[in-house]
Amino acid sequence: MADSRVAIVTGAARGIGAATAKRLAEDGFAVAVIDLDEKQCADTVSAIESGGGKALAVGCDVSDAAQVQAAVDRIAAELGGPTVLVNNAGVIRDNMLFKMSEDDWDMVMNVHLRGAFLMSRAVQKHMVEAKWGRIVNLSSTSALGNRGQANYSTAKAGLQGLTKTLAIELGKFGVTANAIAPGFIATDMTKATAERVGMDFEDFTKAAASQIPVARVGQPEDIANTVSFFADDRSGFVSGQVIYVAGGPKA
Ligand code: NAP
């Protein structure tokens, strides 16, 4: 693989995004670490640099079209044209339908769906020019339906549709698009869910693990490893797929 390939990971200050950025750097990519606040990206960037990799911290709200274009232009100027895009940035605003506000609905749609659309639209130009590219969208087992997540499950199901259409439109340019649908992964996001339901995180994790065939919850690296597969040259005939990474066949 040419050593100049550039990857973008959104929401990479922590959690799955941070692990993915580090893994792609180990795979030889220069990595643009995007998160809302550029300063929050410092830990991920220094971890990559201390491992001998190349990284750039970029502050960007992925739901804002002007910020997305500016971020992609800056990445192209400072690192080179990006040809791997991991749409990972995410938020939850869980509530039962009868209590869900319009703001909670819009926020979740904007970050997950509009964000992935804007990022993909801005980056595809570089992929088409390079005649090679990889788009990986973070869906979720919640796409199959999840109590208290009408907004999130809709967005995560929507990302599967976006993935399949990007695969169809961009395939002839050497670009694949795939989605990863994680189950329970131990991050700040699942910590927030434990808090919302009033459970200690360790108890929450144990309860989740007892329902998972491999008898443990997932770690961010489990997802990072799957992204690494999709970003690799050797997965070039795999496109438009959704892979559930959930420790078992069911959500
Ligand atoms: P996380 O720890 O909450 O990290 C998400 C990151 O996204 C945060 O750094 C957050 O920044 C950033 N972000 C939020 N809104 C953004 C925006 N508008 N623009 C740019 N960055 C933004 O979440 P995670 O658990 O690692 O999840 C990563 C992805 O996997 C998400 O798409 C999530 O839905 C999906 N997923 C997670 C699980 C799980 O069990 N954890 C399961 C299935 C799917 P701030 O810190 O500034 O808010």
PDB file of C-alpha atoms and ligand atoms in Angstrom:
ATOM      1  CA  MET A   1       0.000   0.000   0.000  1.00  0.00           C
ATOM      2  CA  ALA A   2       1.306   3.472  -0.847  1.00  0.00           C
ATOM      3  CA  ASP A   3       2.394   5.174   2.357  1.00  0.00           C
ATOM      4  CA  SER A   4       0.677   8.415   1.404  1.00  0.00           C
ATOM      5  CA  ARG A   5      -2.885   7.164   1.887  1.00  0.00           C
ATOM      6  CA  VAL A   6      -4.921   9.427   4.137  1.00  0.00           C
ATOM      7  CA  ALA A   7      -7.804   8.350   6.378  1.00  0.00           C
ATOM      8  CA  ILE A   8     -10.384  10.479   8.173  1.00  0.00           C
ATOM      9  CA  VAL A   9     -12.071   9.244  11.322  1.00  0.00           C
ATOM     10  CA  THR A  10     -14.861  11.399  12.738  1.00  0.00           C
ATOM     11  CA  GLY A  11     -15.665  11.489  16.444  1.00  0.00           C
ATOM     12  CA  ALA A  12     -12.119  10.230  17.063  1.00  0.00           C
ATOM     13  CA  ALA A  13     -11.336  12.020  20.333  1.00  0.00           C
ATOM     14  CA  ARG A  14     -12.432   8.963  22.300  1.00  0.00           C
ATOM     15  CA  GLY A  15     -14.167   5.596  22.233  1.00  0.00           C
ATOM     16  CA  ILE A  16     -14.477   3.628  19.008  1.00  0.00           C
ATOM     17  CA  GLY A  17     -13.238   6.549  16.885  1.00  0.00           C
ATOM     18  CA  ALA A  18      -9.999   6.918  18.874  1.00  0.00           C
ATOM     19  CA  ALA A  19      -9.290   3.169  18.691  1.00  0.00           C
ATOM     20  CA  THR A  20     -10.022   3.211  14.955  1.00  0.00           C
ATOM     21  CA  ALA A  21      -7.746   6.189  14.308  1.00  0.00           C
ATOM     22  CA  LYS A  22      -4.918   4.424  16.159  1.00  0.00           C
ATOM     23  CA  ARG A  23      -5.488   1.166  14.320  1.00  0.00           C
ATOM     24  CA  LEU A  24      -5.512   2.837  10.883  1.00  0.00           C
ATOM     25  CA  ALA A  25      -2.280   4.645  11.799  1.00  0.00           C
ATOM     26  CA  GLU A  26      -0.741   1.251  12.667  1.00  0.00           C
ATOM     27  CA  ASP A  27      -1.932   0.064   9.253  1.00  0.00           C
ATOM     28  CA  GLY A  28       0.139   2.857   7.651  1.00  0.00           C
ATOM     29  CA  PHE A  29      -2.437   5.575   7.046  1.00  0.00           C
ATOM     30  CA  ALA A  30      -1.892   9.226   7.886  1.00  0.00           C
ATOM     31  CA  VAL A  31      -4.973   9.922   9.993  1.00  0.00           C
ATOM     32  CA  ALA A  32      -7.103  13.050  10.312  1.00  0.00           C
ATOM     33  CA  VAL A  33      -8.647  12.918  13.775  1.00  0.00           C
ATOM     34  CA  ILE A  34     -11.908  14.860  13.640  1.00  0.00           C
ATOM     35  CA  ASP A  35     -13.978  15.792  16.647  1.00  0.00           C
ATOM     36  CA  LEU A  36     -16.145  18.712  17.729  1.00  0.00           C
ATOM     37  CA  ASP A  37     -13.298  20.372  19.633  1.00  0.00           C
ATOM     38  CA  GLU A  38      -9.806  20.233  18.123  1.00  0.00           C
ATOM     39  CA  LYS A  39      -8.207  20.243  21.599  1.00  0.00           C
ATOM     40  CA  GLN A  40     -10.084  17.055  22.530  1.00  0.00           C
ATOM     41  CA  CYS A  41      -8.245  15.265  19.700  1.00  0.00           C
ATOM     42  CA  ALA A  42      -4.834  15.779  21.329  1.00  0.00           C
ATOM     43  CA  ASP A  43      -4.690  12.417  23.154  1.00  0.00           C
ATOM     44  CA  THR A  44      -5.493  10.419  20.022  1.00  0.00           C
ATOM     45  CA  VAL A  45      -3.007  12.403  17.940  1.00  0.00           C
ATOM     46  CA  SER A  46      -0.186  12.058  20.473  1.00  0.00           C
ATOM     47  CA  ALA A  47      -0.836   8.312  20.848  1.00  0.00           C
ATOM     48  CA  ILE A  48      -0.486   7.945  17.072  1.00  0.00           C
ATOM     49  CA  GLU A  49       2.616  10.133  16.909  1.00  0.00           C
ATOM     50  CA  SER A  50       4.324   8.364  19.784  1.00  0.00           C
ATOM     51  CA  GLY A  51       3.798   5.102  17.889  1.00  0.00           C
ATOM     52  CA  GLY A  52       5.613   6.628  14.893  1.00  0.00           C
ATOM     53  CA  GLY A  53       2.474   7.476  12.915  1.00  0.00           C
ATOM     54  CA  LYS A  54       1.212  10.680  11.334  1.00  0.00           C
ATOM     55  CA  ALA A  55      -1.960  12.418  12.553  1.00  0.00           C
ATOM     56  CA  LEU A  56      -3.711  15.750  12.350  1.00  0.00           C
ATOM     57  CA  ALA A  57      -6.262  17.091  14.848  1.00  0.00           C
ATOM     58  CA  VAL A  58      -9.221  18.798  13.194  1.00  0.00           C
ATOM     59  CA  GLY A  59     -12.117  20.468  14.980  1.00  0.00           C
ATOM     60  CA  CYS A  60     -15.334  20.086  13.005  1.00  0.00           C
ATOM     61  CA  ASP A  61     -19.046  19.642  13.627  1.00  0.00           C
ATOM     62  CA  VAL A  62     -19.882  16.999  11.023  1.00  0.00           C
ATOM     63  CA  SER A  63     -23.473  18.238  10.784  1.00  0.00           C
ATOM     64  CA  ASP A  64     -22.346  21.670   9.507  1.00  0.00           C
ATOM     65  CA  ALA A  65     -21.737  21.767   5.743  1.00  0.00           C
ATOM     66  CA  ALA A  66     -19.316  24.707   5.786  1.00  0.00           C
ATOM     67  CA  GLN A  67     -17.234  23.211   8.605  1.00  0.00           C
ATOM     68  CA  VAL A  68     -17.119  19.850   6.833  1.00  0.00           C
ATOM     69  CA  GLN A  69     -15.885  21.380   3.571  1.00  0.00           C
ATOM     70  CA  ALA A  70     -13.278  23.473   5.401  1.00  0.00           C
ATOM     71  CA  ALA A  71     -12.088  20.416   7.352  1.00  0.00           C
ATOM     72  CA  VAL A  72     -11.759  18.227   4.251  1.00  0.00           C
ATOM     73  CA  ASP A  73      -9.946  21.021   2.351  1.00  0.00           C
ATOM     74  CA  ARG A  74      -7.524  21.451   5.265  1.00  0.00           C
ATOM     75  CA  ILE A  75      -6.884  17.710   5.513  1.00  0.00           C
ATOM     76  CA  ALA A  76      -6.244  17.505   1.756  1.00  0.00           C
ATOM     77  CA  ALA A  77      -3.805  20.434   1.971  1.00  0.00           C
ATOM     78  CA  GLU A  78      -1.937  19.255   5.071  1.00  0.00           C
ATOM     79  CA  LEU A  79      -1.982  15.450   4.756  1.00  0.00           C
ATOM     80  CA  GLY A  80      -3.036  14.782   1.154  1.00  0.00           C
ATOM     81  CA  GLY A  81      -6.338  13.779  -0.461  1.00  0.00           C
ATOM     82  CA  PRO A  82      -8.311  11.551   1.919  1.00  0.00           C
ATOM     83  CA  THR A  83      -9.293   8.149   0.487  1.00  0.00           C
ATOM     84  CA  VAL A  84     -10.597   6.427   3.623  1.00  0.00           C
ATOM     85  CA  LEU A  85     -13.537   7.882   5.523  1.00  0.00           C
ATOM     86  CA  VAL A  86     -14.923   6.433   8.739  1.00  0.00           C
ATOM     87  CA  ASN A  87     -18.216   8.092   9.667  1.00  0.00           C
ATOM     88  CA  ASN A  88     -18.131   7.362  13.381  1.00  0.00           C
ATOM     89  CA  ALA A  89     -19.195  10.602  15.139  1.00  0.00           C
ATOM     90  CA  GLY A  90     -22.320   9.974  17.131  1.00  0.00           C
ATOM     91  CA  VAL A  91     -24.607  11.103  19.913  1.00  0.00           C
ATOM     92  CA  ILE A  92     -27.505   9.576  21.781  1.00  0.00           C
ATOM     93  CA  ARG A  93     -30.572  11.439  23.008  1.00  0.00           C
ATOM     94  CA  ASP A  94     -32.607   8.471  24.273  1.00  0.00           C
ATOM     95  CA  ASN A  95     -36.193   8.754  25.408  1.00  0.00           C
ATOM     96  CA  MET A  96     -39.459   6.935  25.002  1.00  0.00           C
ATOM     97  CA  LEU A  97     -41.401   8.212  22.001  1.00  0.00           C
ATOM     98  CA  PHE A  98     -44.004  10.069  24.059  1.00  0.00           C
ATOM     99  CA  LYS A  99     -41.249  12.040  25.811  1.00  0.00           C
ATOM    100  CA  MET A 100     -38.929  12.575  22.851  1.00  0.00           C
ATOM    101  CA  SER A 101     -38.525  16.218  21.854  1.00  0.00           C
ATOM    102  CA  GLU A 102     -38.064  17.485  18.307  1.00  0.00           C
ATOM    103  CA  ASP A 103     -34.604  18.697  19.335  1.00  0.00           C
ATOM    104  CA  ASP A 104     -33.641  15.177  20.451  1.00  0.00           C
ATOM    105  CA  TRP A 105     -34.854  13.808  17.119  1.00  0.00           C
ATOM    106  CA  ASP A 106     -33.131  16.478  15.009  1.00  0.00           C
ATOM    107  CA  MET A 107     -29.833  16.329  16.897  1.00  0.00           C
ATOM    108  CA  VAL A 108     -29.477  12.578  16.372  1.00  0.00           C
ATOM    109  CA  MET A 109     -30.475  12.773  12.687  1.00  0.00           C
ATOM    110  CA  ASN A 110     -28.099  15.670  12.103  1.00  0.00           C
ATOM    111  CA  VAL A 111     -25.001  14.107  13.596  1.00  0.00           C
ATOM    112  CA  HIS A 112     -25.439  10.569  12.256  1.00  0.00           C
ATOM    113  CA  LEU A 113     -27.241  10.994   8.942  1.00  0.00           C
ATOM    114  CA  ARG A 114     -26.561  14.543   7.786  1.00  0.00           C
ATOM    115  CA  GLY A 115     -22.992  14.204   9.116  1.00  0.00           C
ATOM    116  CA  ALA A 116     -22.285  11.023   7.174  1.00  0.00           C
ATOM    117  CA  PHE A 117     -23.892  12.513   4.047  1.00  0.00           C
ATOM    118  CA  LEU A 118     -21.893  15.769   4.251  1.00  0.00           C
ATOM    119  CA  MET A 119     -18.594  14.016   4.982  1.00  0.00           C
ATOM    120  CA  SER A 120     -19.098  11.440   2.210  1.00  0.00           C
ATOM    121  CA  ARG A 121     -20.050  14.133  -0.293  1.00  0.00           C
ATOM    122  CA  ALA A 122     -16.993  16.233   0.532  1.00  0.00           C
ATOM    123  CA  VAL A 123     -14.524  13.316   0.520  1.00  0.00           C
ATOM    124  CA  GLN A 124     -15.769  11.396  -2.549  1.00  0.00           C
ATOM    125  CA  LYS A 125     -14.074  13.861  -4.902  1.00  0.00           C
ATOM    126  CA  HIS A 126     -10.664  12.798  -3.578  1.00  0.00           C
ATOM    127  CA  MET A 127     -11.577   9.124  -3.786  1.00  0.00           C
ATOM    128  CA  VAL A 128     -12.843   9.443  -7.355  1.00  0.00           C
ATOM    129  CA  GLU A 129      -9.657  11.310  -8.337  1.00  0.00           C
ATOM    130  CA  ALA A 130      -7.540   8.564  -6.761  1.00  0.00           C
ATOM    131  CA  LYS A 131      -9.766   5.859  -8.319  1.00  0.00           C
ATOM    132  CA  TRP A 132      -9.657   4.181  -4.895  1.00  0.00           C
ATOM    133  CA  GLY A 133     -11.560   4.723  -1.703  1.00  0.00           C
ATOM    134  CA  ARG A 134     -13.131   3.188   1.352  1.00  0.00           C
ATOM    135  CA  ILE A 135     -16.159   4.506   3.244  1.00  0.00           C
ATOM    136  CA  VAL A 136     -17.121   2.840   6.520  1.00  0.00           C
ATOM    137  CA  ASN A 137     -20.267   3.956   8.322  1.00  0.00           C
ATOM    138  CA  LEU A 138     -20.975   3.152  11.959  1.00  0.00           C
ATOM    139  CA  SER A 139     -24.470   1.695  12.206  1.00  0.00           C
ATOM    140  CA  SER A 140     -25.646  -0.233  15.278  1.00  0.00           C
ATOM    141  CA  THR A 141     -27.625  -3.279  16.337  1.00  0.00           C
ATOM    142  CA  SER A 142     -30.170  -0.611  17.359  1.00  0.00           C
ATOM    143  CA  ALA A 143     -31.000  -0.336  13.633  1.00  0.00           C
ATOM    144  CA  LEU A 144     -33.120  -3.457  14.236  1.00  0.00           C
ATOM    145  CA  GLY A 145     -35.184  -1.531  16.782  1.00  0.00           C
ATOM    146  CA  ASN A 146     -34.469  -0.585  20.386  1.00  0.00           C
ATOM    147  CA  ARG A 147     -36.747   0.657  23.141  1.00  0.00           C
ATOM    148  CA  GLY A 148     -36.106   4.329  23.973  1.00  0.00           C
ATOM    149  CA  GLN A 149     -34.162   4.952  20.772  1.00  0.00           C
ATOM    150  CA  ALA A 150     -36.715   5.920  18.094  1.00  0.00           C
ATOM    151  CA  ASN A 151     -34.323   8.635  16.870  1.00  0.00           C
ATOM    152  CA  TYR A 152     -31.085   6.625  17.083  1.00  0.00           C
ATOM    153  CA  SER A 153     -32.448   3.388  15.621  1.00  0.00           C
ATOM    154  CA  THR A 154     -33.921   5.332  12.691  1.00  0.00           C
ATOM    155  CA  ALA A 155     -30.610   7.088  12.039  1.00  0.00           C
ATOM    156  CA  LYS A 156     -28.641   3.841  12.286  1.00  0.00           C
ATOM    157  CA  ALA A 157     -31.035   2.074   9.893  1.00  0.00           C
ATOM    158  CA  GLY A 158     -30.780   5.082   7.572  1.00  0.00           C
ATOM    159  CA  LEU A 159     -27.007   4.736   7.512  1.00  0.00           C
ATOM    160  CA  GLN A 160     -27.411   1.225   6.145  1.00  0.00           C
ATOM    161  CA  GLY A 161     -29.403   2.627   3.200  1.00  0.00           C
ATOM    162  CA  LEU A 162     -26.824   5.347   2.636  1.00  0.00           C
ATOM    163  CA  THR A 163     -24.058   2.722   2.673  1.00  0.00           C
ATOM    164  CA  LYS A 164     -25.731   0.598   0.002  1.00  0.00           C
ATOM    165  CA  THR A 165     -26.390   3.583  -2.267  1.00  0.00           C
ATOM    166  CA  LEU A 166     -22.824   4.887  -1.911  1.00  0.00           C
ATOM    167  CA  ALA A 167     -21.596   1.397  -2.827  1.00  0.00           C
ATOM    168  CA  ILE A 168     -23.706   1.467  -6.003  1.00  0.00           C
ATOM    169  CA  GLU A 169     -22.813   5.038  -7.042  1.00  0.00           C
ATOM    170  CA  LEU A 170     -19.100   4.949  -6.272  1.00  0.00           C
ATOM    171  CA  GLY A 171     -18.176   1.344  -7.075  1.00  0.00           C
ATOM    172  CA  LYS A 172     -16.992   2.091 -10.592  1.00  0.00           C
ATOM    173  CA  PHE A 173     -14.412   4.492  -9.166  1.00  0.00           C
ATOM    174  CA  GLY A 174     -12.794   1.793  -7.026  1.00  0.00           C
ATOM    175  CA  VAL A 175     -14.631   2.956  -3.931  1.00  0.00           C
ATOM    176  CA  THR A 176     -16.300   0.533  -1.528  1.00  0.00           C
ATOM    177  CA  ALA A 177     -18.816   1.496   1.147  1.00  0.00           C
ATOM    178  CA  ASN A 178     -19.693  -0.751   4.059  1.00  0.00           C
ATOM    179  CA  ALA A 179     -21.354  -0.434   7.438  1.00  0.00           C
ATOM    180  CA  ILE A 180     -20.408  -1.882  10.793  1.00  0.00           C
ATOM    181  CA  ALA A 181     -23.231  -2.443  13.262  1.00  0.00           C
ATOM    182  CA  PRO A 182     -21.712  -2.864  16.724  1.00  0.00           C
ATOM    183  CA  GLY A 183     -23.504  -4.419  19.646  1.00  0.00           C
ATOM    184  CA  PHE A 184     -22.578  -3.380  23.179  1.00  0.00           C
ATOM    185  CA  ILE A 185     -19.146  -1.697  23.178  1.00  0.00           C
ATOM    186  CA  ALA A 186     -17.689  -0.360  26.436  1.00  0.00           C
ATOM    187  CA  THR A 187     -17.312   3.398  25.846  1.00  0.00           C
ATOM    188  CA  ASP A 188     -18.569   6.684  27.285  1.00  0.00           C
ATOM    189  CA  MET A 189     -21.721   6.179  25.216  1.00  0.00           C
ATOM    190  CA  THR A 190     -22.683   2.942  26.988  1.00  0.00           C
ATOM    191  CA  LYS A 191     -21.601   4.540  30.312  1.00  0.00           C
ATOM    192  CA  ALA A 192     -24.141   7.292  29.646  1.00  0.00           C
ATOM    193  CA  THR A 193     -26.819   4.671  28.977  1.00  0.00           C
ATOM    194  CA  ALA A 194     -26.003   2.939  32.292  1.00  0.00           C
ATOM    195  CA  GLU A 195     -26.370   6.273  34.064  1.00  0.00           C
ATOM    196  CA  ARG A 196     -29.691   6.940  32.361  1.00  0.00           C
ATOM    197  CA  VAL A 197     -31.152   3.646  33.549  1.00  0.00           C
ATOM    198  CA  GLY A 198     -29.633   4.168  37.026  1.00  0.00           C
ATOM    199  CA  MET A 199     -27.188   1.238  36.953  1.00  0.00           C
ATOM    200  CA  ASP A 200     -23.574   0.972  37.991  1.00  0.00           C
ATOM    201  CA  PHE A 201     -21.508   0.561  34.775  1.00  0.00           C
ATOM    202  CA  GLU A 202     -19.870  -2.670  35.938  1.00  0.00           C
ATOM    203  CA  ASP A 203     -23.240  -4.268  36.739  1.00  0.00           C
ATOM    204  CA  PHE A 204     -24.633  -2.940  33.452  1.00  0.00           C
ATOM    205  CA  THR A 205     -21.706  -4.478  31.561  1.00  0.00           C
ATOM    206  CA  LYS A 206     -22.051  -7.826  33.356  1.00  0.00           C
ATOM    207  CA  ALA A 207     -25.766  -7.933  32.592  1.00  0.00           C
ATOM    208  CA  ALA A 208     -25.080  -7.190  28.926  1.00  0.00           C
ATOM    209  CA  ALA A 209     -22.298  -9.816  28.732  1.00  0.00           C
ATOM    210  CA  SER A 210     -24.623 -12.485  30.109  1.00  0.00           C
ATOM    211  CA  GLN A 211     -26.802 -12.060  26.999  1.00  0.00           C
ATOM    212  CA  ILE A 212     -23.914 -12.154  24.503  1.00  0.00           C
ATOM    213  CA  PRO A 213     -22.847 -15.530  23.040  1.00  0.00           C
ATOM    214  CA  VAL A 214     -19.094 -14.833  23.393  1.00  0.00           C
ATOM    215  CA  ALA A 215     -19.819 -13.937  27.046  1.00  0.00           C
ATOM    216  CA  ARG A 216     -18.232 -10.510  27.056  1.00  0.00           C
ATOM    217  CA  VAL A 217     -19.029  -7.013  25.912  1.00  0.00           C
ATOM    218  CA  GLY A 218     -17.154  -5.497  22.983  1.00  0.00           C
ATOM    219  CA  GLN A 219     -14.172  -3.195  23.214  1.00  0.00           C
ATOM    220  CA  PRO A 220     -13.437  -0.276  20.846  1.00  0.00           C
ATOM    221  CA  GLU A 221     -10.614  -2.352  19.317  1.00  0.00           C
ATOM    222  CA  ASP A 222     -13.142  -4.987  18.188  1.00  0.00           C
ATOM    223  CA  ILE A 223     -14.670  -2.353  15.919  1.00  0.00           C
ATOM    224  CA  ALA A 224     -11.322  -0.826  14.945  1.00  0.00           C
ATOM    225  CA  ASN A 225     -10.184  -4.253  13.698  1.00  0.00           C
ATOM    226  CA  THR A 226     -13.279  -4.559  11.528  1.00  0.00           C
ATOM    227  CA  VAL A 227     -12.732  -1.074  10.077  1.00  0.00           C
ATOM    228  CA  SER A 228      -9.148  -2.114   9.330  1.00  0.00           C
ATOM    229  CA  PHE A 229     -10.462  -5.020   7.237  1.00  0.00           C
ATOM    230  CA  PHE A 230     -12.763  -2.758   5.217  1.00  0.00           C
ATOM    231  CA  ALA A 231      -9.995  -0.171   4.697  1.00  0.00           C
ATOM    232  CA  ASP A 232      -7.616  -2.791   3.339  1.00  0.00           C
ATOM    233  CA  ASP A 233      -6.882  -3.382  -0.346  1.00  0.00           C
ATOM    234  CA  ARG A 234      -7.811  -7.035   0.113  1.00  0.00           C
ATOM    235  CA  SER A 235     -11.472  -6.243   0.862  1.00  0.00           C
ATOM    236  CA  GLY A 236     -12.015  -4.503  -2.491  1.00  0.00           C
ATOM    237  CA  PHE A 237     -14.762  -6.931  -3.596  1.00  0.00           C
ATOM    238  CA  VAL A 238     -16.794  -6.442  -0.413  1.00  0.00           C
ATOM    239  CA  SER A 239     -19.160  -3.499  -0.801  1.00  0.00           C
ATOM    240  CA  GLY A 240     -22.599  -2.385   0.309  1.00  0.00           C
ATOM    241  CA  GLN A 241     -22.504  -4.797   3.248  1.00  0.00           C
ATOM    242  CA  VAL A 242     -23.553  -4.455   6.850  1.00  0.00           C
ATOM    243  CA  ILE A 243     -21.543  -6.510   9.313  1.00  0.00           C
ATOM    244  CA  TYR A 244     -22.913  -6.976  12.817  1.00  0.00           C
ATOM    245  CA  VAL A 245     -20.037  -6.997  15.292  1.00  0.00           C
ATOM    246  CA  ALA A 246     -21.911  -7.999  18.387  1.00  0.00           C
ATOM    247  CA  GLY A 247     -20.356 -11.176  19.810  1.00  0.00           C
ATOM    248  CA  GLY A 248     -23.091 -13.319  18.339  1.00  0.00           C
ATOM    249  CA  PRO A 249     -25.624 -13.583  15.536  1.00  0.00           C
ATOM    250  CA  LYS A 250     -28.339 -11.478  17.157  1.00  0.00           C
ATOM    251  CA  ALA A 251     -28.502  -7.984  18.561  1.00  0.00           C
TER     252      ALA A 251
HETATM  253  P1  NAP B   1     -18.571   8.200  22.197  1.00  0.00           P
HETATM  254  O1  NAP B   1     -17.573   7.602  23.136  1.00  0.00           O
HETATM  255  O2  NAP B   1     -19.723   8.962  22.742  1.00  0.00           O
HETATM  256  O3  NAP B   1     -17.770   9.089  21.128  1.00  0.00           O
HETATM  257  C1  NAP B   1     -18.437   9.779  20.112  1.00  0.00           C
HETATM  258  C2  NAP B   1     -17.553  10.930  19.654  1.00  0.00           C
HETATM  259  O4  NAP B   1     -18.260  11.641  18.606  1.00  0.00           O
HETATM  260  C3  NAP B   1     -17.280  11.938  20.774  1.00  0.00           C
HETATM  261  O5  NAP B   1     -15.903  12.249  20.830  1.00  0.00           O
HETATM  262  C4  NAP B   1     -18.129  13.136  20.358  1.00  0.00           C
HETATM  263  O6  NAP B   1     -17.593  14.400  20.726  1.00  0.00           O
HETATM  264  C5  NAP B   1     -18.096  13.020  18.847  1.00  0.00           C
HETATM  265  N1  NAP B   1     -19.140  13.823  18.224  1.00  0.00           N
HETATM  266  C6  NAP B   1     -20.427  13.970  18.622  1.00  0.00           C
HETATM  267  N2  NAP B   1     -21.074  14.817  17.820  1.00  0.00           N
HETATM  268  C7  NAP B   1     -20.185  15.231  16.883  1.00  0.00           C
HETATM  269  C8  NAP B   1     -20.267  16.122  15.783  1.00  0.00           C
HETATM  270  N3  NAP B   1     -21.409  16.766  15.478  1.00  0.00           N
HETATM  271  N4  NAP B   1     -19.155  16.319  15.043  1.00  0.00           N
HETATM  272  C9  NAP B   1     -17.990  15.694  15.331  1.00  0.00           C
HETATM  273  N5  NAP B   1     -17.856  14.845  16.366  1.00  0.00           N
HETATM  274  C10 NAP B   1     -18.946  14.611  17.135  1.00  0.00           C
HETATM  275  O7  NAP B   1     -19.223   7.070  21.265  1.00  0.00           O
HETATM  276  P2  NAP B   1     -18.739   5.595  20.855  1.00  0.00           P
HETATM  277  O8  NAP B   1     -19.386   4.647  21.778  1.00  0.00           O
HETATM  278  O9  NAP B   1     -17.273   5.554  20.634  1.00  0.00           O
HETATM  279  O10 NAP B   1     -19.518   5.450  19.462  1.00  0.00           O
HETATM  280  C11 NAP B   1     -18.917   5.715  18.194  1.00  0.00           C
HETATM  281  C12 NAP B   1     -19.912   5.366  17.099  1.00  0.00           C
HETATM  282  O11 NAP B   1     -20.300   3.991  17.222  1.00  0.00           O
HETATM  283  C13 NAP B   1     -21.206   6.181  17.171  1.00  0.00           C
HETATM  284  O12 NAP B   1     -21.663   6.457  15.881  1.00  0.00           O
HETATM  285  C14 NAP B   1     -22.154   5.234  17.874  1.00  0.00           C
HETATM  286  O13 NAP B   1     -23.473   5.536  17.589  1.00  0.00           O
HETATM  287  C15 NAP B   1     -21.706   3.903  17.323  1.00  0.00           C
HETATM  288  N6  NAP B   1     -22.072   2.755  18.171  1.00  0.00           N
HETATM  289  C16 NAP B   1     -21.620   2.642  19.457  1.00  0.00           C
HETATM  290  C17 NAP B   1     -22.000   1.541  20.222  1.00  0.00           C
HETATM  291  C18 NAP B   1     -21.527   1.343  21.634  1.00  0.00           C
HETATM  292  O14 NAP B   1     -21.994   0.364  22.271  1.00  0.00           O
HETATM  293  N7  NAP B   1     -20.681   2.172  22.196  1.00  0.00           N
HETATM  294  C19 NAP B   1     -22.838   0.563  19.666  1.00  0.00           C
HETATM  295  C20 NAP B   1     -23.284   0.717  18.359  1.00  0.00           C
HETATM  296  C21 NAP B   1     -22.882   1.819  17.616  1.00  0.00           C
HETATM  297  P3  NAP B   1     -17.980  15.084  22.164  1.00  0.00           P
HETATM  298  O15 NAP B   1     -17.244  14.281  23.172  1.00  0.00           O
HETATM  299  O16 NAP B   1     -17.446  16.469  22.048  1.00  0.00           O
HETATM  300  O17 NAP B   1     -19.467  14.998  22.269  1.00  0.00           O
END
